[in-house]
PDB file of C-alpha atoms in Angstrom:
ATOM      1  CA  MET J 482     -61.055 -60.973  74.414  1.00 39.00           C
ATOM      2  CA  GLU J 483     -60.375 -61.951  70.842  1.00 41.00           C
ATOM      3  CA  THR J 484     -58.668 -59.630  68.461  1.00 45.00           C
ATOM      4  CA  ASN J 485     -58.784 -59.651  64.577  1.00 48.00           C
ATOM      5  CA  ALA J 486     -55.168 -60.082  63.205  1.00 50.00           C
ATOM      6  CA  ASN J 487     -56.209 -57.711  60.282  1.00 48.00           C
ATOM      7  CA  THR J 488     -57.248 -54.815  62.492  1.00 52.00           C
ATOM      8  CA  THR J 489     -55.716 -51.490  61.713  1.00 55.00           C
ATOM      9  CA  THR J 490     -52.878 -50.714  63.940  1.00 57.00           C
ATOM     10  CA  THR J 491     -51.433 -47.639  62.489  1.00 61.00           C
ATOM     11  CA  ASP J 492     -52.787 -44.151  62.503  1.00 61.00           C
ATOM     12  CA  PRO J 493     -54.872 -43.611  59.236  1.00 65.00           C
ATOM     13  CA  VAL J 494     -53.395 -40.157  58.829  1.00 65.00           C
ATOM     14  CA  LEU J 495     -49.834 -41.605  58.502  1.00 68.00           C
ATOM     15  CA  LEU J 496     -51.215 -44.037  55.843  1.00 75.00           C
ATOM     16  CA  ASN J 497     -52.737 -41.369  53.665  1.00 78.00           C
ATOM     17  CA  THR J 498     -49.594 -39.339  53.041  1.00 84.00           C
ATOM     18  CA  PRO J 499     -48.511 -39.189  49.413  1.00 86.00           C
ATOM     19  CA  GLN J 500     -45.094 -40.871  50.248  1.00 89.00           C
ATOM     20  CA  VAL J 501     -46.826 -43.795  51.911  1.00 87.00           C
ATOM     21  CA  GLN J 502     -49.343 -44.288  49.149  1.00 89.00           C
ATOM     22  CA  ALA J 503     -46.681 -44.161  46.503  1.00 91.00           C
ATOM     23  CA  ALA J 504     -44.676 -46.832  48.469  1.00 91.00           C
ATOM     24  CA  PHE J 505     -47.618 -49.148  48.576  1.00 91.00           C
ATOM     25  CA  GLY J 506     -48.231 -48.467  44.941  1.00 93.00           C
ATOM     26  CA  THR J 507     -44.688 -49.500  44.194  1.00 94.00           C
ATOM     27  CA  ASN J 508     -45.160 -52.712  46.241  1.00 95.00           C
ATOM     28  CA  ARG J 509     -48.512 -53.543  44.455  1.00 96.00           C
ATOM     29  CA  VAL J 510     -46.871 -52.996  41.015  1.00 96.00           C
ATOM     30  CA  SER J 511     -43.863 -55.197  42.219  1.00 96.00           C
ATOM     31  CA  VAL J 512     -46.129 -57.983  43.299  1.00 97.00           C
ATOM     32  CA  LYS J 513     -47.953 -57.853  39.832  1.00 97.00           C
ATOM     33  CA  ILE J 514     -44.558 -58.052  38.066  1.00 97.00           C
ATOM     34  CA  TYR J 515     -43.444 -60.917  40.298  1.00 97.00           C
ATOM     35  CA  GLY J 516     -46.738 -62.808  39.668  1.00 96.00           C
ATOM     36  CA  THR J 517     -46.451 -62.336  35.937  1.00 97.00           C
ATOM     37  CA  LEU J 518     -42.802 -63.455  35.873  1.00 96.00           C
ATOM     38  CA  THR J 519     -43.490 -66.478  37.943  1.00 96.00           C
ATOM     39  CA  VAL J 520     -46.409 -67.531  35.653  1.00 97.00           C
ATOM     40  CA  ALA J 521     -44.039 -66.990  32.718  1.00 96.00           C
ATOM     41  CA  ALA J 522     -41.574 -69.401  34.424  1.00 95.00           C
ATOM     42  CA  LEU J 523     -44.269 -71.969  34.967  1.00 96.00           C
ATOM     43  CA  LEU J 524     -45.211 -71.667  31.271  1.00 96.00           C
ATOM     44  CA  ALA J 525     -41.439 -72.142  30.301  1.00 95.00           C
ATOM     45  CA  VAL J 526     -41.310 -75.266  32.416  1.00 95.00           C
ATOM     46  CA  ILE J 527     -44.431 -76.488  30.703  1.00 96.00           C
ATOM     47  CA  ALA J 528     -43.052 -75.713  27.273  1.00 95.00           C
ATOM     48  CA  VAL J 529     -39.620 -77.382  27.970  1.00 94.00           C
ATOM     49  CA  ALA J 530     -41.308 -80.517  29.394  1.00 94.00           C
ATOM     50  CA  SER J 531     -43.757 -80.785  26.371  1.00 94.00           C
ATOM     51  CA  THR J 532     -40.800 -80.783  23.991  1.00 92.00           C
ATOM     52  CA  GLY J 533     -39.311 -83.805  25.568  1.00 87.00           C
ATOM     53  CA  HIS J 534     -36.510 -82.025  27.559  1.00 89.00           C
ATOM     54  CA  MET J 535     -35.857 -83.052  31.111  1.00 86.00           C
ATOM     55  CA  VAL J 536     -37.773 -81.139  33.745  1.00 91.00           C
ATOM     56  CA  ASN J 537     -37.079 -82.490  37.277  1.00 91.00           C
ATOM     57  CA  PRO J 538     -39.626 -82.691  40.175  1.00 92.00           C
ATOM     58  CA  PHE J 539     -37.890 -79.722  41.964  1.00 92.00           C
ATOM     59  CA  MET J 540     -38.533 -77.462  38.967  1.00 93.00           C
ATOM     60  CA  TRP J 541     -42.230 -78.467  38.714  1.00 94.00           C
ATOM     61  CA  VAL J 542     -42.844 -77.864  42.409  1.00 94.00           C
ATOM     62  CA  ARG J 543     -41.148 -74.632  42.510  1.00 93.00           C
ATOM     63  CA  ALA J 544     -42.797 -73.455  39.240  1.00 94.00           C
ATOM     64  CA  ILE J 545     -46.132 -74.202  40.696  1.00 95.00           C
ATOM     65  CA  LEU J 546     -45.579 -72.826  44.224  1.00 95.00           C
ATOM     66  CA  LEU J 547     -43.936 -69.494  43.248  1.00 94.00           C
ATOM     67  CA  PRO J 548     -47.046 -67.968  41.643  1.00 95.00           C
ATOM     68  CA  LEU J 549     -49.084 -68.942  44.744  1.00 95.00           C
ATOM     69  CA  ILE J 550     -46.573 -66.856  46.835  1.00 95.00           C
ATOM     70  CA  ALA J 551     -47.593 -63.966  44.677  1.00 95.00           C
ATOM     71  CA  VAL J 552     -51.087 -64.392  46.185  1.00 96.00           C
ATOM     72  CA  LEU J 553     -49.638 -64.243  49.670  1.00 95.00           C
ATOM     73  CA  LEU J 554     -47.486 -61.156  48.897  1.00 96.00           C
ATOM     74  CA  HIS J 555     -50.502 -59.396  47.476  1.00 96.00           C
ATOM     75  CA  ARG J 556     -52.699 -60.134  50.489  1.00 96.00           C
ATOM     76  CA  LEU J 557     -49.956 -58.890  52.786  1.00 96.00           C
ATOM     77  CA  THR J 558     -49.484 -55.761  50.755  1.00 95.00           C
ATOM     78  CA  VAL J 559     -53.220 -54.988  50.786  1.00 94.00           C
ATOM     79  CA  SER J 560     -53.575 -55.656  54.496  1.00 93.00           C
ATOM     80  CA  ALA J 561     -50.384 -53.556  55.173  1.00 91.00           C
ATOM     81  CA  SER J 562     -51.677 -50.645  53.017  1.00 90.00           C
ATOM     82  CA  GLN J 563     -54.859 -50.830  55.234  1.00 89.00           C
ATOM     83  CA  GLY J 564     -52.790 -50.310  58.256  1.00 88.00           C
ATOM     84  CA  SER J 565     -52.118 -53.833  59.515  1.00 90.00           C
ATOM     85  CA  ARG J 566     -48.749 -53.692  61.270  1.00 90.00           C
ATOM     86  CA  ARG J 567     -48.588 -57.443  61.443  1.00 93.00           C
ATOM     87  CA  ALA J 568     -49.055 -57.717  57.650  1.00 93.00           C
ATOM     88  CA  PHE J 569     -46.348 -55.060  57.133  1.00 92.00           C
ATOM     89  CA  GLU J 570     -43.891 -56.931  59.353  1.00 93.00           C
ATOM     90  CA  ARG J 571     -44.527 -60.114  57.650  1.00 95.00           C
ATOM     91  CA  LEU J 572     -44.084 -58.516  54.249  1.00 95.00           C
ATOM     92  CA  ARG J 573     -40.802 -56.919  55.402  1.00 94.00           C
ATOM     93  CA  GLY J 574     -39.482 -60.210  56.705  1.00 95.00           C
ATOM     94  CA  ILE J 575     -40.551 -62.358  53.695  1.00 95.00           C
ATOM     95  CA  SER J 576     -39.358 -59.879  51.155  1.00 95.00           C
ATOM     96  CA  VAL J 577     -35.811 -60.106  52.667  1.00 95.00           C
ATOM     97  CA  VAL J 578     -35.503 -63.903  53.196  1.00 96.00           C
ATOM     98  CA  PHE J 579     -37.409 -65.053  50.098  1.00 94.00           C
ATOM     99  CA  PRO J 580     -34.959 -63.832  47.435  1.00 95.00           C
ATOM    100  CA  PHE J 581     -31.946 -65.374  49.341  1.00 94.00           C
ATOM    101  CA  ALA J 582     -33.845 -68.678  49.779  1.00 94.00           C
ATOM    102  CA  ILE J 583     -34.709 -68.867  46.097  1.00 93.00           C
ATOM    103  CA  VAL J 584     -31.322 -67.847  44.695  1.00 92.00           C
ATOM    104  CA  GLY J 585     -29.398 -69.860  47.362  1.00 92.00           C
ATOM    105  CA  VAL J 586     -31.189 -73.179  46.501  1.00 92.00           C
ATOM    106  CA  ASP J 587     -30.749 -72.588  42.769  1.00 89.00           C
ATOM    107  CA  LEU J 588     -26.976 -72.227  43.264  1.00 89.00           C
ATOM    108  CA  ILE J 589     -26.660 -75.782  44.592  1.00 90.00           C
ATOM    109  CA  PRO J 590     -25.090 -77.769  41.803  1.00 90.00           C
ATOM    110  CA  GLY J 591     -27.276 -80.073  40.033  1.00 87.00           C
ATOM    111  CA  VAL J 592     -30.534 -78.877  41.527  1.00 89.00           C
ATOM    112  CA  CYS J 593     -31.628 -77.086  38.282  1.00 89.00           C
ATOM    113  CA  PRO J 594     -30.314 -76.061  34.834  1.00 92.00           C
ATOM    114  CA  TRP J 595     -28.689 -72.607  34.555  1.00 91.00           C
ATOM    115  CA  TRP J 596     -31.563 -71.197  32.527  1.00 91.00           C
ATOM    116  CA  TYR J 597     -34.018 -72.071  35.245  1.00 93.00           C
ATOM    117  CA  ALA J 598     -31.836 -70.548  37.938  1.00 92.00           C
ATOM    118  CA  ALA J 599     -31.546 -67.413  35.854  1.00 94.00           C
ATOM    119  CA  MET J 600     -35.263 -67.241  35.358  1.00 94.00           C
ATOM    120  CA  GLN J 601     -35.935 -67.628  39.163  1.00 93.00           C
ATOM    121  CA  THR J 602     -33.316 -64.924  39.920  1.00 94.00           C
ATOM    122  CA  LEU J 603     -35.176 -62.594  37.549  1.00 95.00           C
ATOM    123  CA  CYS J 604     -38.493 -63.505  39.055  1.00 94.00           C
ATOM    124  CA  VAL J 605     -37.327 -62.427  42.631  1.00 95.00           C
ATOM    125  CA  LEU J 606     -36.049 -59.125  41.660  1.00 96.00           C
ATOM    126  CA  PRO J 607     -39.526 -57.469  42.194  1.00 97.00           C
ATOM    127  CA  VAL J 608     -39.393 -58.862  45.694  1.00 96.00           C
ATOM    128  CA  VAL J 609     -36.125 -57.300  46.245  1.00 96.00           C
ATOM    129  CA  ARG J 610     -37.854 -54.059  45.345  1.00 97.00           C
ATOM    130  CA  ILE J 611     -40.433 -54.709  47.936  1.00 96.00           C
ATOM    131  CA  ALA J 612     -37.767 -55.350  50.568  1.00 96.00           C
ATOM    132  CA  LEU J 613     -36.107 -52.071  49.751  1.00 95.00           C
ATOM    133  CA  THR J 614     -39.394 -50.162  49.655  1.00 94.00           C
ATOM    134  CA  THR J 615     -40.576 -51.394  53.024  1.00 93.00           C
ATOM    135  CA  ARG J 616     -37.307 -50.220  54.615  1.00 92.00           C
ATOM    136  CA  ARG J 617     -37.488 -46.594  53.287  1.00 90.00           C
ATOM    137  CA  ALA J 618     -38.460 -43.782  55.637  1.00 87.00           C
ATOM    138  CA  PRO J 619     -42.184 -43.267  54.729  1.00 85.00           C
ATOM    139  CA  LEU J 620     -43.189 -46.879  55.516  1.00 86.00           C
ATOM    140  CA  ARG J 621     -40.966 -47.078  58.561  1.00 85.00           C
ATOM    141  CA  ALA J 622     -42.619 -43.814  59.905  1.00 85.00           C
ATOM    142  CA  ALA J 623     -46.010 -45.030  59.126  1.00 85.00           C
ATOM    143  CA  PHE J 624     -45.507 -48.280  61.085  1.00 83.00           C
ATOM    144  CA  ALA J 625     -43.233 -46.902  63.732  1.00 79.00           C
ATOM    145  CA  LYS J 626     -43.110 -49.156  66.827  1.00 74.00           C
ATOM    146  CA  THR J 627     -44.718 -47.775  69.909  1.00 63.00           C
ATOM    147  CA  ARG J 628     -43.743 -49.208  73.265  1.00 53.00           C
TER     148      ARG J 628
END
């Protein structure tokens, strides 16, 4: 028997509480802010490169990939808000690991200029907000593990 990975696995009554809806609203806004900031970072890289300053391949790759991750975060947020436990758990995991990975790589000397590292750090702050929101009581209760 096949199952759909996006099926609802949480009681719809738990998802429709004001606290849970507010938490998912916060996550949706955070994803939009993250997407906007990463597009701004991409535009900054384009502007810097067009003025003849050095932009290394790492900066290009990261500047292009990070807005695409906003699409992934959006899809996970929407699926989780519809009750997908799998999407919720992935959103929780990614939102914790992702900021450390971004900032950690930027701290390696010589990888990117300070302004780019600062911009990337600013970009992941909304993802930190998602990590905190998904660990608060309303969403933990809505996606409580049953064994």
